[in-house]
PDB file of C-alpha atoms (C1' of nucleotides) in Angstrom:
ATOM      1  CA  MET A 206      18.267 -14.517 -24.630  1.00  0.00           C
ATOM      2  CA  GLU A 207      19.476 -12.844 -21.042  1.00  0.00           C
ATOM      3  CA  VAL A 208      15.786 -11.980 -20.258  1.00  0.00           C
ATOM      4  CA  THR A 209      14.193 -15.475 -21.242  1.00  0.00           C
ATOM      5  CA  THR A 210      16.456 -17.114 -18.401  1.00  0.00           C
ATOM      6  CA  GLU A 211      15.743 -15.126 -16.554  1.00  0.00           C
ATOM      7  CA  ILE A 212      12.306 -14.913 -16.300  1.00  0.00           C
ATOM      8  CA  LYS A 213      12.849 -18.668 -15.938  1.00  0.00           C
ATOM      9  CA  GLN A 214      15.485 -18.813 -13.934  1.00  0.00           C
ATOM     10  CA  GLN A 215      12.368 -16.264 -11.363  1.00  0.00           C
ATOM     11  CA  LEU A 216       9.252 -18.337 -12.566  1.00  0.00           C
ATOM     12  CA  GLU A 217      10.880 -21.426 -11.322  1.00  0.00           C
ATOM     13  CA  GLU A 218      11.331 -19.825  -7.652  1.00  0.00           C
ATOM     14  CA  THR A 219       8.162 -18.392  -7.353  1.00  0.00           C
ATOM     15  CA  PHE A 220       6.206 -20.910  -8.848  1.00  0.00           C
ATOM     16  CA  ALA A 221       8.106 -23.733  -8.773  1.00  0.00           C
ATOM     17  CA  GLY A 222       5.239 -26.027  -6.814  1.00  0.00           C
ATOM     18  CA  ILE A 223       2.163 -24.527  -8.868  1.00  0.00           C
ATOM     19  CA  LEU A 224       2.992 -24.835 -12.683  1.00  0.00           C
ATOM     20  CA  ASP A 225       4.336 -27.241 -14.706  1.00  0.00           C
ATOM     21  CA  ALA A 226       7.235 -27.844 -16.102  1.00  0.00           C
ATOM     22  CA  ASP A 227       6.162 -27.802 -20.123  1.00  0.00           C
ATOM     23  CA  PHE A 228       3.681 -24.530 -19.604  1.00  0.00           C
ATOM     24  CA  MET A 229       6.745 -22.801 -18.489  1.00  0.00           C
ATOM     25  CA  GLU A 230       8.182 -23.483 -21.203  1.00  0.00           C
ATOM     26  CA  GLU A 231       5.642 -22.230 -23.385  1.00  0.00           C
ATOM     27  CA  LEU A 232       5.275 -19.216 -21.553  1.00  0.00           C
ATOM     28  CA  VAL A 233       8.538 -18.214 -21.519  1.00  0.00           C
ATOM     29  CA  LYS A 234       7.899 -17.668 -25.516  1.00  0.00           C
ATOM     30  CA  TYR A 235       5.202 -14.671 -24.641  1.00  0.00           C
ATOM     31  CA  ALA A 236       6.293 -13.618 -20.872  1.00  0.00           C
ATOM     32  CA  THR A 237       8.094  -9.878 -20.652  1.00  0.00           C
ATOM     33  CA  ILE A 238       9.547  -9.162 -16.934  1.00  0.00           C
ATOM     34  CA  GLN A 239       9.001  -5.656 -15.831  1.00  0.00           C
ATOM     35  CA  ARG A 240      10.595  -4.149 -12.733  1.00  0.00           C
ATOM     36  CA  PHE A 241       8.541  -2.250 -10.259  1.00  0.00           C
ATOM     37  CA  LYS A 242       9.329   0.403  -7.051  1.00  0.00           C
ATOM     38  CA  SER A 243       7.870   1.461  -4.383  1.00  0.00           C
ATOM     39  CA  GLU A 244       4.338   3.652  -4.660  1.00  0.00           C
ATOM     40  CA  GLU A 245       4.928   3.621  -8.834  1.00  0.00           C
ATOM     41  CA  GLU A 246       1.109   3.458 -10.869  1.00  0.00           C
ATOM     42  CA  LEU A 247       1.066   0.085 -12.950  1.00  0.00           C
ATOM     43  CA  ILE A 248      -2.875   0.302 -13.993  1.00  0.00           C
ATOM     44  CA  GLY A 249      -5.135   3.616 -13.635  1.00  0.00           C
ATOM     45  CA  TYR A 250      -9.244   3.023 -13.752  1.00  0.00           C
ATOM     46  CA  GLY A 251     -10.052   2.901 -16.502  1.00  0.00           C
ATOM     47  CA  GLU A 252      -7.198   1.675 -18.903  1.00  0.00           C
ATOM     48  CA  PRO A 253      -7.363  -1.091 -20.659  1.00  0.00           C
ATOM     49  CA  MET A 254      -5.356  -4.279 -19.323  1.00  0.00           C
ATOM     50  CA  LYS A 255      -2.928  -5.867 -22.018  1.00  0.00           C
ATOM     51  CA  PHE A 256      -0.686  -8.445 -19.766  1.00  0.00           C
ATOM     52  CA  MET A 257      -1.348 -10.347 -17.179  1.00  0.00           C
ATOM     53  CA  PRO A 258       0.328 -10.388 -14.102  1.00  0.00           C
ATOM     54  CA  LEU A 259       2.644 -12.235 -12.571  1.00  0.00           C
ATOM     55  CA  LEU A 260       3.855 -10.974  -9.341  1.00  0.00           C
ATOM     56  CA  LEU A 261       7.064 -12.662  -8.555  1.00  0.00           C
ATOM     57  CA  ASP A 262       8.968 -10.347  -5.508  1.00  0.00           C
ATOM     58  CA  GLY A 263       7.037  -7.637  -4.304  1.00  0.00           C
ATOM     59  CA  SER A 264       3.928  -6.950  -3.184  1.00  0.00           C
ATOM     60  CA  LEU A 265       0.866  -4.388  -5.015  1.00  0.00           C
ATOM     61  CA  LYS A 266      -1.985  -2.670  -3.880  1.00  0.00           C
ATOM     62  CA  VAL A 267      -5.261  -2.835  -5.142  1.00  0.00           C
ATOM     63  CA  PHE A 268      -7.549  -0.223  -4.386  1.00  0.00           C
ATOM     64  CA  ARG A 269     -11.282   0.876  -6.178  1.00  0.00           C
ATOM     65  CA  GLU A 270     -12.836   4.181  -6.513  1.00  0.00           C
ATOM     66  CA  SER A 271     -14.672   4.623  -4.470  1.00  0.00           C
ATOM     67  CA  SER A 272     -18.622   7.305  -6.307  1.00  0.00           C
ATOM     68  CA  ASP A 273     -17.260   9.957  -4.167  1.00  0.00           C
ATOM     69  CA  GLY A 274     -14.361  10.084  -5.908  1.00  0.00           C
ATOM     70  CA  ARG A 275     -12.689   8.803  -2.824  1.00  0.00           C
ATOM     71  CA  GLU A 276      -9.914   5.589  -2.308  1.00  0.00           C
ATOM     72  CA  LEU A 277     -10.404   2.800  -0.734  1.00  0.00           C
ATOM     73  CA  LEU A 278      -7.677  -0.302  -0.302  1.00  0.00           C
ATOM     74  CA  LEU A 279      -9.263  -4.037  -1.142  1.00  0.00           C
ATOM     75  CA  TYR A 280      -6.031  -6.212  -0.981  1.00  0.00           C
ATOM     76  CA  TYR A 281      -3.152  -6.840  -1.487  1.00  0.00           C
ATOM     77  CA  VAL A 282      -1.245  -9.351  -3.949  1.00  0.00           C
ATOM     78  CA  GLU A 283       1.752 -10.760  -3.210  1.00  0.00           C
ATOM     79  CA  SER A 284       4.383 -12.834  -4.405  1.00  0.00           C
ATOM     80  CA  GLY A 285       3.305 -15.851  -6.757  1.00  0.00           C
ATOM     81  CA  ASP A 286       0.253 -14.445  -6.985  1.00  0.00           C
ATOM     82  CA  THR A 287      -1.779 -12.768  -9.918  1.00  0.00           C
ATOM     83  CA  CYS A 288      -4.386  -9.754  -9.766  1.00  0.00           C
ATOM     84  CA  ALA A 289      -8.154 -11.238 -10.227  1.00  0.00           C
ATOM     85  CA  MET A 290      -9.094  -8.120 -11.332  1.00  0.00           C
ATOM     86  CA  THR A 291      -6.984  -9.144 -14.408  1.00  0.00           C
ATOM     87  CA  ILE A 292      -8.797 -12.018 -14.915  1.00  0.00           C
ATOM     88  CA  GLN A 293     -12.241 -11.116 -14.718  1.00  0.00           C
ATOM     89  CA  CYS A 294     -11.700  -7.882 -16.991  1.00  0.00           C
ATOM     90  CA  CYS A 295      -9.990 -10.932 -19.802  1.00  0.00           C
ATOM     91  CA  PHE A 296     -13.064 -12.762 -19.650  1.00  0.00           C
ATOM     92  CA  GLY A 297     -15.111  -9.297 -20.090  1.00  0.00           C
ATOM     93  CA  LYS A 298     -12.833  -7.880 -22.185  1.00  0.00           C
ATOM     94  CA  ALA A 299     -13.469  -4.361 -19.536  1.00  0.00           C
ATOM     95  CA  LEU A 300     -11.030  -1.987 -19.182  1.00  0.00           C
ATOM     96  CA  SER A 301      -9.635  -1.868 -15.292  1.00  0.00           C
ATOM     97  CA  ASN A 302     -11.682  -0.815 -12.455  1.00  0.00           C
ATOM     98  CA  VAL A 303      -8.999  -0.507  -9.774  1.00  0.00           C
ATOM     99  CA  ARG A 304      -5.662   1.117  -9.724  1.00  0.00           C
ATOM    100  CA  VAL A 305      -2.826  -1.128  -9.103  1.00  0.00           C
ATOM    101  CA  ILE A 306      -0.556   0.508  -6.691  1.00  0.00           C
ATOM    102  CA  ALA A 307       3.241  -0.917  -5.747  1.00  0.00           C
ATOM    103  CA  GLU A 308       3.678  -1.890  -2.488  1.00  0.00           C
ATOM    104  CA  GLU A 309       7.549  -2.617  -2.036  1.00  0.00           C
ATOM    105  CA  ASP A 310      10.011  -2.628  -4.974  1.00  0.00           C
ATOM    106  CA  GLY A 311       9.314  -5.599  -6.442  1.00  0.00           C
ATOM    107  CA  ALA A 312       9.646  -7.381 -10.566  1.00  0.00           C
ATOM    108  CA  MET A 313       6.920  -9.477 -12.032  1.00  0.00           C
ATOM    109  CA  ILE A 314       5.509 -10.888 -14.901  1.00  0.00           C
ATOM    110  CA  MET A 315       3.459  -9.921 -18.107  1.00  0.00           C
ATOM    111  CA  LEU A 316       1.778 -12.535 -20.143  1.00  0.00           C
ATOM    112  CA  PRO A 317      -0.218 -10.825 -22.894  1.00  0.00           C
ATOM    113  CA  ILE A 318      -4.692 -12.020 -22.223  1.00  0.00           C
ATOM    114  CA  GLN A 319      -4.849 -12.836 -26.437  1.00  0.00           C
ATOM    115  CA  GLN A 320      -2.920 -16.065 -25.082  1.00  0.00           C
ATOM    116  CA  MET A 321      -5.472 -17.256 -22.125  1.00  0.00           C
ATOM    117  CA  GLU A 322      -8.353 -19.049 -23.819  1.00  0.00           C
ATOM    118  CA  GLN A 323      -5.870 -21.600 -25.258  1.00  0.00           C
ATOM    119  CA  TRP A 324      -3.528 -21.446 -22.410  1.00  0.00           C
ATOM    120  CA  ILE A 325      -6.521 -22.464 -20.021  1.00  0.00           C
ATOM    121  CA  ALA A 326      -8.131 -24.453 -22.317  1.00  0.00           C
ATOM    122  CA  LYS A 327      -4.400 -26.647 -22.674  1.00  0.00           C
ATOM    123  CA  TYR A 328      -2.354 -26.171 -19.445  1.00  0.00           C
ATOM    124  CA  PRO A 329      -5.047 -28.370 -16.691  1.00  0.00           C
ATOM    125  CA  SER A 330      -2.054 -26.815 -14.156  1.00  0.00           C
ATOM    126  CA  TRP A 331      -2.302 -23.513 -15.261  1.00  0.00           C
ATOM    127  CA  ARG A 332      -6.462 -23.255 -14.959  1.00  0.00           C
ATOM    128  CA  GLN A 333      -6.125 -24.657 -11.693  1.00  0.00           C
ATOM    129  CA  PHE A 334      -4.006 -21.710 -10.134  1.00  0.00           C
ATOM    130  CA  ILE A 335      -6.009 -19.686 -12.270  1.00  0.00           C
ATOM    131  CA  LEU A 336      -9.505 -20.792 -10.890  1.00  0.00           C
ATOM    132  CA  SER A 337      -7.839 -21.128  -7.217  1.00  0.00           C
ATOM    133  CA  SER A 338      -6.222 -17.526  -7.008  1.00  0.00           C
ATOM    134  CA  TYR A 339      -9.582 -16.130  -8.129  1.00  0.00           C
ATOM    135  CA  SER A 340     -11.330 -17.911  -4.997  1.00  0.00           C
ATOM    136  CA  MET A 341      -9.058 -17.225  -2.774  1.00  0.00           C
ATOM    137  CA  ARG A 342      -9.352 -13.843  -3.579  1.00  0.00           C
ATOM    138  CA  MET A 343     -12.668 -13.621  -3.443  1.00  0.00           C
ATOM    139  CA  THR A 344     -12.815 -15.532  -0.049  1.00  0.00           C
ATOM    140  CA  GLU A 345      -9.926 -12.494   1.286  1.00  0.00           C
ATOM    141  CA  LEU A 346     -12.402  -9.822  -0.593  1.00  0.00           C
ATOM    142  CA  PHE A 347     -15.452 -10.841   1.655  1.00  0.00           C
ATOM    143  CA  ASP A 348     -12.572 -10.604   4.842  1.00  0.00           C
ATOM    144  CA  THR A 349     -12.643  -7.185   3.430  1.00  0.00           C
ATOM    145  CA  ILE A 350     -16.842  -6.012   3.483  1.00  0.00           C
ATOM    146  CA  ASP A 351     -17.423  -7.709   6.519  1.00  0.00           C
ATOM    147  CA  SER A 352     -14.601  -4.905   7.930  1.00  0.00           C
ATOM    148  CA  LEU A 353     -15.962  -2.539   6.135  1.00  0.00           C
ATOM    149  CA  ALA A 354     -20.036  -3.841   6.291  1.00  0.00           C
ATOM    150  CA  PHE A 355     -19.682  -4.665  10.341  1.00  0.00           C
ATOM    151  CA  LYS A 356     -16.223  -3.833  12.141  1.00  0.00           C
ATOM    152  CA  GLN A 357     -15.539  -0.879  14.147  1.00  0.00           C
ATOM    153  CA  LEU A 358     -12.641   1.332  12.281  1.00  0.00           C
ATOM    154  CA  ASP A 359     -10.227   1.027  15.342  1.00  0.00           C
ATOM    155  CA  GLN A 360     -10.969  -2.536  14.259  1.00  0.00           C
ATOM    156  CA  ARG A 361     -10.115  -1.771  10.425  1.00  0.00           C
ATOM    157  CA  LEU A 362      -7.486   0.013  11.930  1.00  0.00           C
ATOM    158  CA  TRP A 363      -4.976  -2.941  13.567  1.00  0.00           C
ATOM    159  CA  GLU A 364      -6.451  -5.414  11.475  1.00  0.00           C
ATOM    160  CA  TYR A 365      -4.884  -3.068   8.477  1.00  0.00           C
ATOM    161  CA  LEU A 366      -1.340  -2.896  10.269  1.00  0.00           C
ATOM    162  CA  THR A 367      -0.927  -6.087  11.780  1.00  0.00           C
ATOM    163  CA  ASP A 368      -0.965  -6.494   7.486  1.00  0.00           C
ATOM    164  CA  LYS A 369       1.029  -4.617   6.659  1.00  0.00           C
ATOM    165  CA  VAL A 370       3.221  -5.988   9.601  1.00  0.00           C
ATOM    166  CA  LYS A 371       2.604  -9.392   7.651  1.00  0.00           C
ATOM    167  CA  ILE A 372       3.136  -8.306   4.054  1.00  0.00           C
ATOM    168  CA  HIS A 373       6.739  -6.123   5.088  1.00  0.00           C
ATOM    169  CA  GLY A 374       8.234  -8.525   7.275  1.00  0.00           C
ATOM    170  CA  GLU A 375       9.139  -5.698   8.953  1.00  0.00           C
ATOM    171  CA  LEU A 376       7.928  -4.732  12.524  1.00  0.00           C
ATOM    172  CA  VAL A 377       8.513  -1.144  11.994  1.00  0.00           C
ATOM    173  CA  LEU A 378       5.587   0.706   9.115  1.00  0.00           C
ATOM    174  CA  ASN A 379       7.071   3.578   7.514  1.00  0.00           C
ATOM    175  CA  ILE A 380       3.705   5.495   7.258  1.00  0.00           C
ATOM    176  CA  SER A 381       2.033   8.661   7.923  1.00  0.00           C
ATOM    177  CA  HIS A 382      -0.771   8.886  10.054  1.00  0.00           C
ATOM    178  CA  GLU A 383      -2.164  11.234   6.643  1.00  0.00           C
ATOM    179  CA  LYS A 384      -1.109   7.914   4.319  1.00  0.00           C
ATOM    180  CA  ILE A 385      -3.251   5.303   6.425  1.00  0.00           C
ATOM    181  CA  ALA A 386      -6.083   7.601   6.658  1.00  0.00           C
ATOM    182  CA  GLU A 387      -6.463   7.970   2.434  1.00  0.00           C
ATOM    183  CA  GLU A 388      -6.011   4.042   2.691  1.00  0.00           C
ATOM    184  CA  LEU A 389      -8.433   3.173   4.896  1.00  0.00           C
ATOM    185  CA  ASN A 390     -11.108   6.178   3.495  1.00  0.00           C
ATOM    186  CA  SER A 391     -11.480   7.869   6.536  1.00  0.00           C
ATOM    187  CA  SER A 392      -9.437  10.903   8.155  1.00  0.00           C
ATOM    188  CA  ARG A 393      -6.454  12.143   9.646  1.00  0.00           C
ATOM    189  CA  VAL A 394      -7.174  13.668  12.829  1.00  0.00           C
ATOM    190  CA  VAL A 395      -9.283  10.178  13.891  1.00  0.00           C
ATOM    191  CA  ILE A 396      -6.653   7.804  12.538  1.00  0.00           C
ATOM    192  CA  SER A 397      -3.870   9.607  14.985  1.00  0.00           C
ATOM    193  CA  ARG A 398      -6.533   9.047  17.045  1.00  0.00           C
ATOM    194  CA  LEU A 399      -7.457   5.265  17.563  1.00  0.00           C
ATOM    195  CA  LEU A 400      -3.083   5.288  16.538  1.00  0.00           C
ATOM    196  CA  LYS A 401      -2.599   7.732  20.157  1.00  0.00           C
ATOM    197  CA  ASP A 402      -5.146   4.823  21.716  1.00  0.00           C
ATOM    198  CA  PHE A 403      -3.273   1.802  20.723  1.00  0.00           C
ATOM    199  CA  GLU A 404      -0.366   3.376  21.853  1.00  0.00           C
ATOM    200  CA  HIS A 405      -1.492   3.701  25.053  1.00  0.00           C
ATOM    201  CA  GLN A 406      -2.472   0.233  25.546  1.00  0.00           C
ATOM    202  CA  GLY A 407       0.958  -0.757  24.921  1.00  0.00           C
ATOM    203  CA  LYS A 408       0.018  -2.435  21.151  1.00  0.00           C
ATOM    204  CA  VAL A 409       2.099  -0.497  19.076  1.00  0.00           C
ATOM    205  CA  LYS A 410       5.183   2.616  20.051  1.00  0.00           C
ATOM    206  CA  LEU A 411       4.399   5.995  17.367  1.00  0.00           C
ATOM    207  CA  MET A 412       7.217   7.683  15.976  1.00  0.00           C
ATOM    208  CA  ARG A 413       6.917  10.741  13.101  1.00  0.00           C
ATOM    209  CA  ASN A 414       6.371   8.700   9.882  1.00  0.00           C
ATOM    210  CA  LYS A 415       6.697   5.374  11.594  1.00  0.00           C
ATOM    211  CA  ILE A 416       4.845   3.374  13.098  1.00  0.00           C
ATOM    212  CA  GLU A 417       6.742   0.195  15.746  1.00  0.00           C
ATOM    213  CA  VAL A 418       4.087  -2.756  16.122  1.00  0.00           C
ATOM    214  CA  LYS A 419       4.593  -4.201  19.798  1.00  0.00           C
ATOM    215  CA  GLU A 420       1.779  -7.458  19.543  1.00  0.00           C
ATOM    216  CA  PHE A 421      -0.273  -9.410  16.979  1.00  0.00           C
TER     217      PHE A 421
ATOM    218  C1'  DA B 158      25.964  25.889  15.538  1.00  0.00           C
ATOM    219  C1'  DC B 159      21.908  28.367  15.194  1.00  0.00           C
ATOM    220  C1'  DA B 160      17.062  30.183  13.119  1.00  0.00           C
ATOM    221  C1'  DT B 161      13.460  29.417   9.475  1.00  0.00           C
ATOM    222  C1'  DT B 162      10.772  26.584   7.010  1.00  0.00           C
ATOM    223  C1'  DA B 163       8.022  23.232   5.967  1.00  0.00           C
ATOM    224  C1'  DA B 164       5.344  18.240   6.955  1.00  0.00           C
ATOM    225  C1'  DT B 165       3.903  16.065  10.716  1.00  0.00           C
ATOM    226  C1'  DT B 166       1.360  14.695  14.811  1.00  0.00           C
ATOM    227  C1'  DG B 167      -1.508  15.901  19.305  1.00  0.00           C
ATOM    228  C1'  DT B 168      -6.150  17.606  20.618  1.00  0.00           C
ATOM    229  C1'  DG B 169     -10.354  20.803  22.845  1.00  0.00           C
ATOM    230  C1'  DT B 170     -14.221  22.887  20.661  1.00  0.00           C
TER     231       DT B 170
ATOM    232  C1'  DA C 844     -14.901  18.474  11.316  1.00  0.00           C
ATOM    233  C1'  DC C 845     -12.327  22.968  11.868  1.00  0.00           C
ATOM    234  C1'  DA C 846      -7.853  25.264  13.702  1.00  0.00           C
ATOM    235  C1'  DC C 847      -4.559  25.892  15.950  1.00  0.00           C
ATOM    236  C1'  DA C 848      -0.669  24.273  19.146  1.00  0.00           C
ATOM    237  C1'  DA C 849       3.094  21.325  19.430  1.00  0.00           C
ATOM    238  C1'  DT C 850       6.539  18.229  17.705  1.00  0.00           C
ATOM    239  C1'  DT C 851      10.358  16.472  14.927  1.00  0.00           C
ATOM    240  C1'  DA C 852      12.908  16.616  10.221  1.00  0.00           C
ATOM    241  C1'  DA C 853      14.840  19.110   6.539  1.00  0.00           C
ATOM    242  C1'  DT C 854      17.433  23.183   5.208  1.00  0.00           C
ATOM    243  C1'  DG C 855      20.047  26.893   4.394  1.00  0.00           C
ATOM    244  C1'  DT C 856      23.154  30.541   6.937  1.00  0.00           C
TER     245       DT C 856
END
DNA sequence: ACATTAATTGTGT
DNA sequence: ACACAATTAATGT
């Protein structure tokens, strides 16, 4: 009882304009809510996906493991979004080929994937939601692809910083150079040097474990 | 308050 | 990429 009313409220707050009322009622019967804290691993490589998440609050980062065992940040999932990779897994009945880590504390609704097919057939607003989030994700992925293929690391780093600022809504990022290097699949020294350049250009201010972005 | 240590960042080769 | 120096934060005495 308690739980479902809470889910309903949260849903209405975040997905009001996106999903229609009768679908939400149906959804609530199957949904569970899960909270998570920053840096928590929500799914790892090769794990089966049992649920499809709808993000209410906070943000997630999605990583892909590259052949040499390194990791690369693919994209962020923000409130009101779902993870497009789950969609792909649901249809292909595949295991996760990405790793998802919480960027900030938050909460999400978990929908059992067994219901997906019926729901897609039955509820147009749900179908629409799935299709549009899938296509948005495609577009974003193309951006990260060009960024990898065509852009220099300094531009990538700058985009990384400004993205993070947007996600957090804070000009000051609490992160070490080492962590950034991991996420961009680079090395600490290189990141430190580029950041130093940014600082000389007056674009950022560097402190221990903190970076203040001054323009974007 | 001071010394010690660990972690992070800066720089030259 | 590596090595080392310099700086900062954390911890104990």
